[in-house]
mmCIF file of C-alpha atoms in Angstrom:
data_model
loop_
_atom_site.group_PDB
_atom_site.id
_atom_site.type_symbol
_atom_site.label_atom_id
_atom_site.label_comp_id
_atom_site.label_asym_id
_atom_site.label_seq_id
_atom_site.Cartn_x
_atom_site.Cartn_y
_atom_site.Cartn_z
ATOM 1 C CA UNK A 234 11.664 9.576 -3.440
ATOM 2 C CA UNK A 235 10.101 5.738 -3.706
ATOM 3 C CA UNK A 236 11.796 3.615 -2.154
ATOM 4 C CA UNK A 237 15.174 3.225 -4.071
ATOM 5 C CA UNK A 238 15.759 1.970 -6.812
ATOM 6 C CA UNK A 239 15.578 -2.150 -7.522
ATOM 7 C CA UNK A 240 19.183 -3.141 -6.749
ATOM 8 C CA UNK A 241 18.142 -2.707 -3.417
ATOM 9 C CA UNK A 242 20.576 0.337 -3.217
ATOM 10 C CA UNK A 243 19.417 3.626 -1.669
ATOM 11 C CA UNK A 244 18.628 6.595 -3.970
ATOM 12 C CA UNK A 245 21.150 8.648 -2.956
ATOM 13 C CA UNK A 246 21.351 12.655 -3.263
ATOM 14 C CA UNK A 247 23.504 13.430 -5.775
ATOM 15 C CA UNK A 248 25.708 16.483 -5.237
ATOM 16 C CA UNK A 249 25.124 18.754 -7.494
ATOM 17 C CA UNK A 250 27.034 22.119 -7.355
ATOM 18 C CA UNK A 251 25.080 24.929 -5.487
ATOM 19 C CA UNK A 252 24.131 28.172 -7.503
ATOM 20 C CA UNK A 253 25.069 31.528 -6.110
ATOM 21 C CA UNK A 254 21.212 31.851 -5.023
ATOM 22 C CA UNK A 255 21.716 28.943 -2.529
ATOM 23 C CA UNK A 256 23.923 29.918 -0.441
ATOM 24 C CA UNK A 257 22.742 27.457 2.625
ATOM 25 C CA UNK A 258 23.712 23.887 3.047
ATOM 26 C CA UNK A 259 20.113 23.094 3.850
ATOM 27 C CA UNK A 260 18.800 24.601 0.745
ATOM 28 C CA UNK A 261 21.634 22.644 -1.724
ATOM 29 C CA UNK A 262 19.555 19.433 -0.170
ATOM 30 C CA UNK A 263 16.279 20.785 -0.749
ATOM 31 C CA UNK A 264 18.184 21.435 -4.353
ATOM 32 C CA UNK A 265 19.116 18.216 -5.210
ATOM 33 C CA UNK A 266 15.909 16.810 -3.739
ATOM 34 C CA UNK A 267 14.009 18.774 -6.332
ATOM 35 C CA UNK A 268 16.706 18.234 -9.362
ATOM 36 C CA UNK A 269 16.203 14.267 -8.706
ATOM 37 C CA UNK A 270 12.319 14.203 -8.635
ATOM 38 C CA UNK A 271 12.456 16.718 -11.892
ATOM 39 C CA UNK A 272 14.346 13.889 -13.614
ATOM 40 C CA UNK A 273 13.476 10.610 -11.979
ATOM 41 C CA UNK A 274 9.852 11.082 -11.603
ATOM 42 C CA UNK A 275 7.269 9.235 -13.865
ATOM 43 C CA UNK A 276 4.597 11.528 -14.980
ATOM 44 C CA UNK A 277 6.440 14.504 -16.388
ATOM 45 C CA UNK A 278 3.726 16.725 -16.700
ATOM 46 C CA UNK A 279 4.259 16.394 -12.298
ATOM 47 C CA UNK A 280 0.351 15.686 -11.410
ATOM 48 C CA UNK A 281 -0.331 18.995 -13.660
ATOM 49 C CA UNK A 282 1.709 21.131 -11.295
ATOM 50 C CA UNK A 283 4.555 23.882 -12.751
ATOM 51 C CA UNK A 284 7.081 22.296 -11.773
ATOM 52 C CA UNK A 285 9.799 24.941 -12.545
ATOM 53 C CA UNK A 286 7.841 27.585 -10.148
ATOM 54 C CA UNK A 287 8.108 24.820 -7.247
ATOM 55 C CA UNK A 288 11.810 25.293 -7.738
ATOM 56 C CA UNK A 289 11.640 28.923 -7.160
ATOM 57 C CA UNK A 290 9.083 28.657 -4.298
ATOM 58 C CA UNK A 291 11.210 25.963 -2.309
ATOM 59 C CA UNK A 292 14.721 26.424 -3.406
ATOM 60 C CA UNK A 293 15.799 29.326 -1.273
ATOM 61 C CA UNK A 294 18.552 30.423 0.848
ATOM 62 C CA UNK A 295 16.615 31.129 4.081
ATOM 63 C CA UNK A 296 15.918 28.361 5.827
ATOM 64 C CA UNK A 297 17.149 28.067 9.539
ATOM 65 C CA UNK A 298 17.097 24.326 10.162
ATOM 66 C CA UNK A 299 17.731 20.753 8.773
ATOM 67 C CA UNK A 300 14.157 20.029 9.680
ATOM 68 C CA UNK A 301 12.739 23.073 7.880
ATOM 69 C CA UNK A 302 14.477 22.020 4.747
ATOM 70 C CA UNK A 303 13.077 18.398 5.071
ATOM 71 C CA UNK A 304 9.643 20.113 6.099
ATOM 72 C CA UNK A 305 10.053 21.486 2.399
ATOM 73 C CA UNK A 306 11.211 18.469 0.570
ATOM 74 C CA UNK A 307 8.189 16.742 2.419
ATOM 75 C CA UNK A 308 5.907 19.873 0.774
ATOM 76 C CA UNK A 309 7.463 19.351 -2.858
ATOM 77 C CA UNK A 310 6.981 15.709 -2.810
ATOM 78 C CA UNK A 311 3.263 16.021 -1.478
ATOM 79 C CA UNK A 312 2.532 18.463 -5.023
ATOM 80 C CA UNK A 313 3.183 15.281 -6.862
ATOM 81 C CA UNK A 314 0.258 12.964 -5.328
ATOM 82 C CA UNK A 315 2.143 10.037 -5.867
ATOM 83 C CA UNK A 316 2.036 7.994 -2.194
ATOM 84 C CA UNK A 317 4.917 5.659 -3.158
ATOM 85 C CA UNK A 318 7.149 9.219 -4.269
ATOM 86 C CA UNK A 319 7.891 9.896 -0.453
ATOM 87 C CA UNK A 320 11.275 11.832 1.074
ATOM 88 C CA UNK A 321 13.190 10.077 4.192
ATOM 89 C CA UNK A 322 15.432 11.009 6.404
ATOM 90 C CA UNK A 323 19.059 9.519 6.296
ATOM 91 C CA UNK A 324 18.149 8.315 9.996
ATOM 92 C CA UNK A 325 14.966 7.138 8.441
ATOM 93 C CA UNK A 326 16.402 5.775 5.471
ATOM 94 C CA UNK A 327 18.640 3.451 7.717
ATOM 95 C CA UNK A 328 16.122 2.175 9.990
ATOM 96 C CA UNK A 329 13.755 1.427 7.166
ATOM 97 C CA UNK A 330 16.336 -0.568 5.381
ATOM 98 C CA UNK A 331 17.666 -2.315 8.379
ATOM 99 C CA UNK A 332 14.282 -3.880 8.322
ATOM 100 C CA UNK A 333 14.806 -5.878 5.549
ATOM 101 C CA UNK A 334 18.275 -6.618 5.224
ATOM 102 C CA UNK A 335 19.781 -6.709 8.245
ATOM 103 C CA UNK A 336 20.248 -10.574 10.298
ATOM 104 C CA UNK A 337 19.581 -8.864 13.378
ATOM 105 C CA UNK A 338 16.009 -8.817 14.631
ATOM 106 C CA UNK A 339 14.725 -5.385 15.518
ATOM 107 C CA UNK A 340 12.647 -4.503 18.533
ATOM 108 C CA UNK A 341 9.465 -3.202 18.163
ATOM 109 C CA UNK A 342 5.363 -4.159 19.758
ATOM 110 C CA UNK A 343 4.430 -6.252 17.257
ATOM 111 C CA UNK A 344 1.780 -4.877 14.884
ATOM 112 C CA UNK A 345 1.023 -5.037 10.933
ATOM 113 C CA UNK A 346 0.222 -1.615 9.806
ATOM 114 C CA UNK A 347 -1.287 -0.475 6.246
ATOM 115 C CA UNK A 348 -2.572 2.596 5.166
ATOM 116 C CA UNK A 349 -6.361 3.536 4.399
ATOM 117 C CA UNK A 350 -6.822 5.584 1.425
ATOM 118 C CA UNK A 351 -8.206 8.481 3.508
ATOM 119 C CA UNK A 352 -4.662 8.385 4.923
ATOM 120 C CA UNK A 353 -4.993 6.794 7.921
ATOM 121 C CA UNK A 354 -2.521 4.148 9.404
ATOM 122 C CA UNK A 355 -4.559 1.516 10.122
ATOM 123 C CA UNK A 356 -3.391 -2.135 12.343
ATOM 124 C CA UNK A 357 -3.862 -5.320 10.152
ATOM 125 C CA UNK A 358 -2.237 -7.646 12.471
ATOM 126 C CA UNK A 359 -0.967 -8.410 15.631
ATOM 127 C CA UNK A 360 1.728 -10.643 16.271
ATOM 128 C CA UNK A 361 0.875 -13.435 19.445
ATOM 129 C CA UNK A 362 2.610 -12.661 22.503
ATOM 130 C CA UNK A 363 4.010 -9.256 21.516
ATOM 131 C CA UNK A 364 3.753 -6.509 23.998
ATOM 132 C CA UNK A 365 1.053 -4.976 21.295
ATOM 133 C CA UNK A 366 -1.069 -8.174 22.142
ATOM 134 C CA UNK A 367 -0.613 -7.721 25.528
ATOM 135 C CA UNK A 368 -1.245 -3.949 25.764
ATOM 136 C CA UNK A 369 -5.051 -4.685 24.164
ATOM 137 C CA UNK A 370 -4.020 -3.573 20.633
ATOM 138 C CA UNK A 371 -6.096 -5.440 18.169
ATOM 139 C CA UNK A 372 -7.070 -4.981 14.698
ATOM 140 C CA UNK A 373 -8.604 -2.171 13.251
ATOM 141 C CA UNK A 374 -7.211 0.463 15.650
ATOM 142 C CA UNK A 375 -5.866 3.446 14.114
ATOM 143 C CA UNK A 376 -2.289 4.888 14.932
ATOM 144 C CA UNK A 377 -2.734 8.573 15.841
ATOM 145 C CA UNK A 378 0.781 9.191 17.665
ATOM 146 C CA UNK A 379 4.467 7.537 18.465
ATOM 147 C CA UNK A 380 5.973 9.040 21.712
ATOM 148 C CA UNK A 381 3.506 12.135 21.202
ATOM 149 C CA UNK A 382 4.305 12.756 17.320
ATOM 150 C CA UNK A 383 1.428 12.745 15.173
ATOM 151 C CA UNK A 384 1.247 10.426 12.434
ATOM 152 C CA UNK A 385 -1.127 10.310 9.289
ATOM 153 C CA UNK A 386 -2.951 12.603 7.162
ATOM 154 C CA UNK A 387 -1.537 15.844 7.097
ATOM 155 C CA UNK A 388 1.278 15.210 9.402
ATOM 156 C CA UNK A 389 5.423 14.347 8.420
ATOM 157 C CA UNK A 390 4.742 10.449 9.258
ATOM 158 C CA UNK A 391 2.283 9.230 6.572
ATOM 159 C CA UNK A 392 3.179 5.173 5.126
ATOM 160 C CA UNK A 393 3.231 2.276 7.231
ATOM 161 C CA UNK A 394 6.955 1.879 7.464
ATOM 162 C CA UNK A 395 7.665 5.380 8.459
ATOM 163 C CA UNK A 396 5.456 4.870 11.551
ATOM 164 C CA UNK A 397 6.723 1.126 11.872
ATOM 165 C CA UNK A 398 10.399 2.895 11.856
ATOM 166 C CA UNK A 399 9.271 4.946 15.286
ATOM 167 C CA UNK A 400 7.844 1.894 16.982
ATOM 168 C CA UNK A 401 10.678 0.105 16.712
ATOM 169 C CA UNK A 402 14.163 0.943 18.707
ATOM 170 C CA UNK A 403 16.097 -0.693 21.512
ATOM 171 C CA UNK A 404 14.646 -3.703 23.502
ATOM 172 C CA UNK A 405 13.334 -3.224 26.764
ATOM 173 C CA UNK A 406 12.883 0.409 26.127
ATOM 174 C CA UNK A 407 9.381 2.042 26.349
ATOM 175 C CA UNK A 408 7.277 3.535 23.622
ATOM 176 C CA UNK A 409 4.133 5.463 24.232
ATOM 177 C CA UNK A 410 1.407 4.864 21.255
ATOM 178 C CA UNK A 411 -1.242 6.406 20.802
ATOM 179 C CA UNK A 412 -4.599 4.758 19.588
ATOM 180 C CA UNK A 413 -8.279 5.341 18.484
ATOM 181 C CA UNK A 414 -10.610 2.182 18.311
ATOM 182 C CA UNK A 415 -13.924 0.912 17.769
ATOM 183 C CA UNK A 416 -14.995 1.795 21.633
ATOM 184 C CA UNK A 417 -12.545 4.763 22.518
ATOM 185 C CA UNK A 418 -9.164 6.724 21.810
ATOM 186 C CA UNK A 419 -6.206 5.162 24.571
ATOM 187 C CA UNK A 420 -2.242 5.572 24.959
ATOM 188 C CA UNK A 421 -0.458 2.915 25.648
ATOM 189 C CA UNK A 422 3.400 2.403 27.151
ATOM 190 C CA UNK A 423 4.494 -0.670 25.180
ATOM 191 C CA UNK A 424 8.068 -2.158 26.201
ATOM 192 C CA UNK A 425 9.746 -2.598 23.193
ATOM 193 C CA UNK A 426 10.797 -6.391 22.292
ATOM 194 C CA UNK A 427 13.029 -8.221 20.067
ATOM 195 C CA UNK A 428 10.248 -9.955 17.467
ATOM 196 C CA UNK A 429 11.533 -11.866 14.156
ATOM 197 C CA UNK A 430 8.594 -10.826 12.560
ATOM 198 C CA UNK A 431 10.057 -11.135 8.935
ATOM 199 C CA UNK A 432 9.853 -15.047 9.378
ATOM 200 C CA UNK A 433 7.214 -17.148 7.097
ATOM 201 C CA UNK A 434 4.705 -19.200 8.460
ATOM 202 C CA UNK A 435 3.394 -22.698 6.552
ATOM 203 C CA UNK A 436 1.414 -25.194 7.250
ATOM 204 C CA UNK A 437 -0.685 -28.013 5.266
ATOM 205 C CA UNK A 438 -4.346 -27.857 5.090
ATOM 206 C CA UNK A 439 -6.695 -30.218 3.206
ATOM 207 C CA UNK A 440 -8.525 -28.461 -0.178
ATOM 208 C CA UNK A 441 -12.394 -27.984 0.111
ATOM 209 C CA UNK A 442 -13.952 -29.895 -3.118
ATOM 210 C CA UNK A 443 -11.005 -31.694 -4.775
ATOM 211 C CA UNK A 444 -9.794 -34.584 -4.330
ATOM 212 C CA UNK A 445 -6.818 -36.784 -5.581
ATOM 213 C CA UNK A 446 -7.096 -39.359 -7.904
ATOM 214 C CA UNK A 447 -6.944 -41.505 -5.576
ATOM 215 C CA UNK A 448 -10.629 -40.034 -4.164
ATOM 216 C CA UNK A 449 -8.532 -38.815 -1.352
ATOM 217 C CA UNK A 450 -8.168 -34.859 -0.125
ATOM 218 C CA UNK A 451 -5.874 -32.737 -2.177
ATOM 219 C CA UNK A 452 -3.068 -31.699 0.502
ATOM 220 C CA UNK A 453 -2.315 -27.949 -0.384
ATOM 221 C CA UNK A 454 1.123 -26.301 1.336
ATOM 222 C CA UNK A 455 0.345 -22.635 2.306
ATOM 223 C CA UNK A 456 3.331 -20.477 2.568
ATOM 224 C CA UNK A 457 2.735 -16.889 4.263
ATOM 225 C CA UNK A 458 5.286 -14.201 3.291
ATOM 226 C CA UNK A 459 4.487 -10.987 5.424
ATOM 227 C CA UNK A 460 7.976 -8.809 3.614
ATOM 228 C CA UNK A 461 10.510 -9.640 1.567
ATOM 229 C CA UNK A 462 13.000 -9.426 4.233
ATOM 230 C CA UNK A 463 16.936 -10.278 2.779
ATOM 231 C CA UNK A 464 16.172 -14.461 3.228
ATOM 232 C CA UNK A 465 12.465 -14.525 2.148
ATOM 233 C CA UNK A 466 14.236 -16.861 -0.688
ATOM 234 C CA UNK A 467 15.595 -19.400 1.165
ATOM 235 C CA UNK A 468 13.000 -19.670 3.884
ATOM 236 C CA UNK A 469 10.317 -20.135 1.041
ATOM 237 C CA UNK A 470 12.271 -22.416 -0.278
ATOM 238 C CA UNK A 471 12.634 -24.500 2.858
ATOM 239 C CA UNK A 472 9.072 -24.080 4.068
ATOM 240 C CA UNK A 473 8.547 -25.550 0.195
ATOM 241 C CA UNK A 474 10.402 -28.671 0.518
ATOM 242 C CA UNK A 475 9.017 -29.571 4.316
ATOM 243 C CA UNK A 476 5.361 -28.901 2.795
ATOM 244 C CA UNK A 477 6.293 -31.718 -0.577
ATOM 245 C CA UNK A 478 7.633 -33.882 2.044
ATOM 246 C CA UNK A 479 4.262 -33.788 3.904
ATOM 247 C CA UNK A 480 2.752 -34.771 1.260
ATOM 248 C CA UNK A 481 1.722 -31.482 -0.200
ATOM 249 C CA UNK A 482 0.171 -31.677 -3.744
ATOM 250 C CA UNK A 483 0.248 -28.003 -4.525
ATOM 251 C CA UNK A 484 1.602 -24.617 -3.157
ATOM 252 C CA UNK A 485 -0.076 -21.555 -2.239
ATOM 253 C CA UNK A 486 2.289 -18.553 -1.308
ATOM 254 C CA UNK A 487 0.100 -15.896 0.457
ATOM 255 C CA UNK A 488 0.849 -12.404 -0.053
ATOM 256 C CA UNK A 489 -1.753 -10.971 1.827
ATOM 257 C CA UNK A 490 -0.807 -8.269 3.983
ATOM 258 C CA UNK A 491 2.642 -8.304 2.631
ATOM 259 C CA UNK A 492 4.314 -5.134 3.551
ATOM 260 C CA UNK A 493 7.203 -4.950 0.603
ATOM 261 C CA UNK A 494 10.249 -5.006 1.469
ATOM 262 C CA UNK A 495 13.585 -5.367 0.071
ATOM 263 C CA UNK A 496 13.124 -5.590 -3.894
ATOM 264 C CA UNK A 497 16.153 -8.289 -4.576
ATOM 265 C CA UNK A 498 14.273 -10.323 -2.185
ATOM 266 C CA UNK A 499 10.920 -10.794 -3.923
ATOM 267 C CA UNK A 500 13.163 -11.407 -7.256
ATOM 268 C CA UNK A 501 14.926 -14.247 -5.483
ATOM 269 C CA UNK A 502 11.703 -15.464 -4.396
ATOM 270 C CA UNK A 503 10.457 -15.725 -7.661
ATOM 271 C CA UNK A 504 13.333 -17.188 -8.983
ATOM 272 C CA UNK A 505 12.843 -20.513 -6.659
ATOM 273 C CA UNK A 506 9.486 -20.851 -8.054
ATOM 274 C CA UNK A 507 9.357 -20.206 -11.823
ATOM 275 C CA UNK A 508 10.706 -21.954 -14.516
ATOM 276 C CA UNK A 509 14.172 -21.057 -16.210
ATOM 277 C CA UNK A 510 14.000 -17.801 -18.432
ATOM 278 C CA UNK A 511 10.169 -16.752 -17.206
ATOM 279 C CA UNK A 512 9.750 -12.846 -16.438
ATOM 280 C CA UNK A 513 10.104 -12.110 -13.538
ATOM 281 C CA UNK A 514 9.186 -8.072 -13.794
ATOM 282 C CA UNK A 515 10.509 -5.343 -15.830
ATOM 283 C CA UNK A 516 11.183 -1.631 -14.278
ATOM 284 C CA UNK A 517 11.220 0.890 -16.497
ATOM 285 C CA UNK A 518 11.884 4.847 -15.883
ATOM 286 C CA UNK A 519 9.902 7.989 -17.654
ATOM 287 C CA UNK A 520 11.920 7.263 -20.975
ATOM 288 C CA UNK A 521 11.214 3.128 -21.445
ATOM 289 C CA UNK A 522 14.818 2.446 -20.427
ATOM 290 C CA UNK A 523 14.934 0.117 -18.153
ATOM 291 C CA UNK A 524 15.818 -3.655 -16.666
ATOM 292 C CA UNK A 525 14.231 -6.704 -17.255
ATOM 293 C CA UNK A 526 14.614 -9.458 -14.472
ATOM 294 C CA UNK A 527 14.665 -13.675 -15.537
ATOM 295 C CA UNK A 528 14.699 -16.631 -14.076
ATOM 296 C CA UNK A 529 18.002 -17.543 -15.245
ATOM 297 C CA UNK A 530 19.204 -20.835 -13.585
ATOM 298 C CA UNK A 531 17.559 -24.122 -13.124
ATOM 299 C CA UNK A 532 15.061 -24.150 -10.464
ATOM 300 C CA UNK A 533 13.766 -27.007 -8.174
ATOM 301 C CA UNK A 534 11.424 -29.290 -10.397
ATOM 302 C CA UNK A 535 10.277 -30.757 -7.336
ATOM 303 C CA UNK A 536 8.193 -27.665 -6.495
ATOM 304 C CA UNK A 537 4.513 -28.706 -7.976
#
């Protein structure tokens, strides 16, 4: 459920002994699935549903398949209407993490996703000369299918990443997406291609109505962050001093459109920006207990 927990490790299933009534392997996982959300998730009165009767609806020994116990997982987790309480896969659990924290650019077409709060997936962004931009994908087409599998409302594909994570696979290989647009509904084989999308862009532009005291511009640094992939940090922090050097009078770091990401990330990002022992954030389960997260180390003074 969520997406792990803030060290950045995954939220593993814990293996808790089967009872004689689950006598499957595939219903111990649909088990622990539902012992973890019954003491890990927020709200305990579970989005007013009876929690205890979900266990005896869904933990069974009857199920025939891996998929139809993750068909069930995906079912319990739905109950709670909580969109950032999701279940993955381990193969999607890997691929979604990879994102972030692996040095190895992935291959994928090239698009920004986000999610409309009618459920649809929903482009944002297209990255220039990315086989998306070349296929005619542009913003504001919706993502109805990847390689014929229905994403979206009501389907087992519903966030932004899980779609991203079947987009994405080996270069040069092709991936059928399906779209519906402003004009009219189209499929489209995209080649897949290696794209370091994680990277920040930054550039200088002159402020609108201020000036120095000199009567001259204000020079403002803009720093885009699309995720906090694993060295967000230290590219912020280089884009930062190239931007000062220019002759940047003040920052801006643009979140807009940011996707997440890898939590320790955005924590070392903050850390190169605010001053020594400033809150960073504070995560806290169900009970209050929790972990608090400080600047604590000098930062760069020479960031304005």
């Amino acid at each position: 459920s969520g997406d792990g927990p803030p060290t950045g490790q995954p939220l593993g299933l814990r293996h808790y002994a089967a009872s004689a009534a689950v006598s499957s392997e595939e219903s111990r996982v649909v088990g622990e699935a539902w012992k973890i959300l019954d003491k890990a998730f927020v709200d305990t009165k579970f989005n007013g549903v009876d929690w205890k009767s979900v266990r005896r609806k869904y933990v069974r020994p009857d199920y025939k398949s891996t998929e139809a116990a993750y068909a069930a997982i995906r079912e319990m987790t739905a109950l709670l209407g909580d969109k950032f309480t999701r279940f993955l896969t381990p193969a999607q659990y890997t691929t979604l993490s990879s994102l972030y924290t692996t040095d190895v650019p992935s291959a994928g077409i090239g698009v920004e996703l986000t999610c409309q709060p009618d459920g649809r997936v929903l482009v944002v962004g297209v990255v220039e000369n990315s086989p998306a931009e070349g296929g005619g994908i542009v913003r504001g087409d919706v993502v109805k299918a990847v390689d014929g599998e229905l994403v979206g409302p009501n389907t087992a594909t519903t966030t932004p990443d899980e779609v991203a994570a079947l987009l994405r696979g080996k270069a040069d290989t092709d991936v059928v997406v399906t779209l519906s647009g402003r004009i009219r509904d189209r499929a489209l084989t995209l080649e897949r291609a290696v794209l370091n999308t994680n990277t920040i862009k930054a550039k200088l532009v002159k402020a609108s109505g201020s000036s120095s005291e000199f009567g001259e511009p204000r020079m403002v640094g803009v720093i885009k962050v699309p995720s906090f992939s694993k060295n967000a940090a230290s590219e912020v922090k280089e884009a930062c001093t190239a931007l000062i050097e220019q002759g940047a009078q003040a920052l801006v770091i643009d979140l807009r459109g940011n996707v997440g990401g890898y939590f320790p990330a955005g924590v070392d990002m903050a850390k190169e920006l605010l001053h020594t022992d400033q809150k960073i954030v504070s995560v806290k389960d169900r009970n209050g207990a929790g972990t608090e997260y400080r600047v604590s180390e000098e930062t760069d003074e020479s960031i304005p």
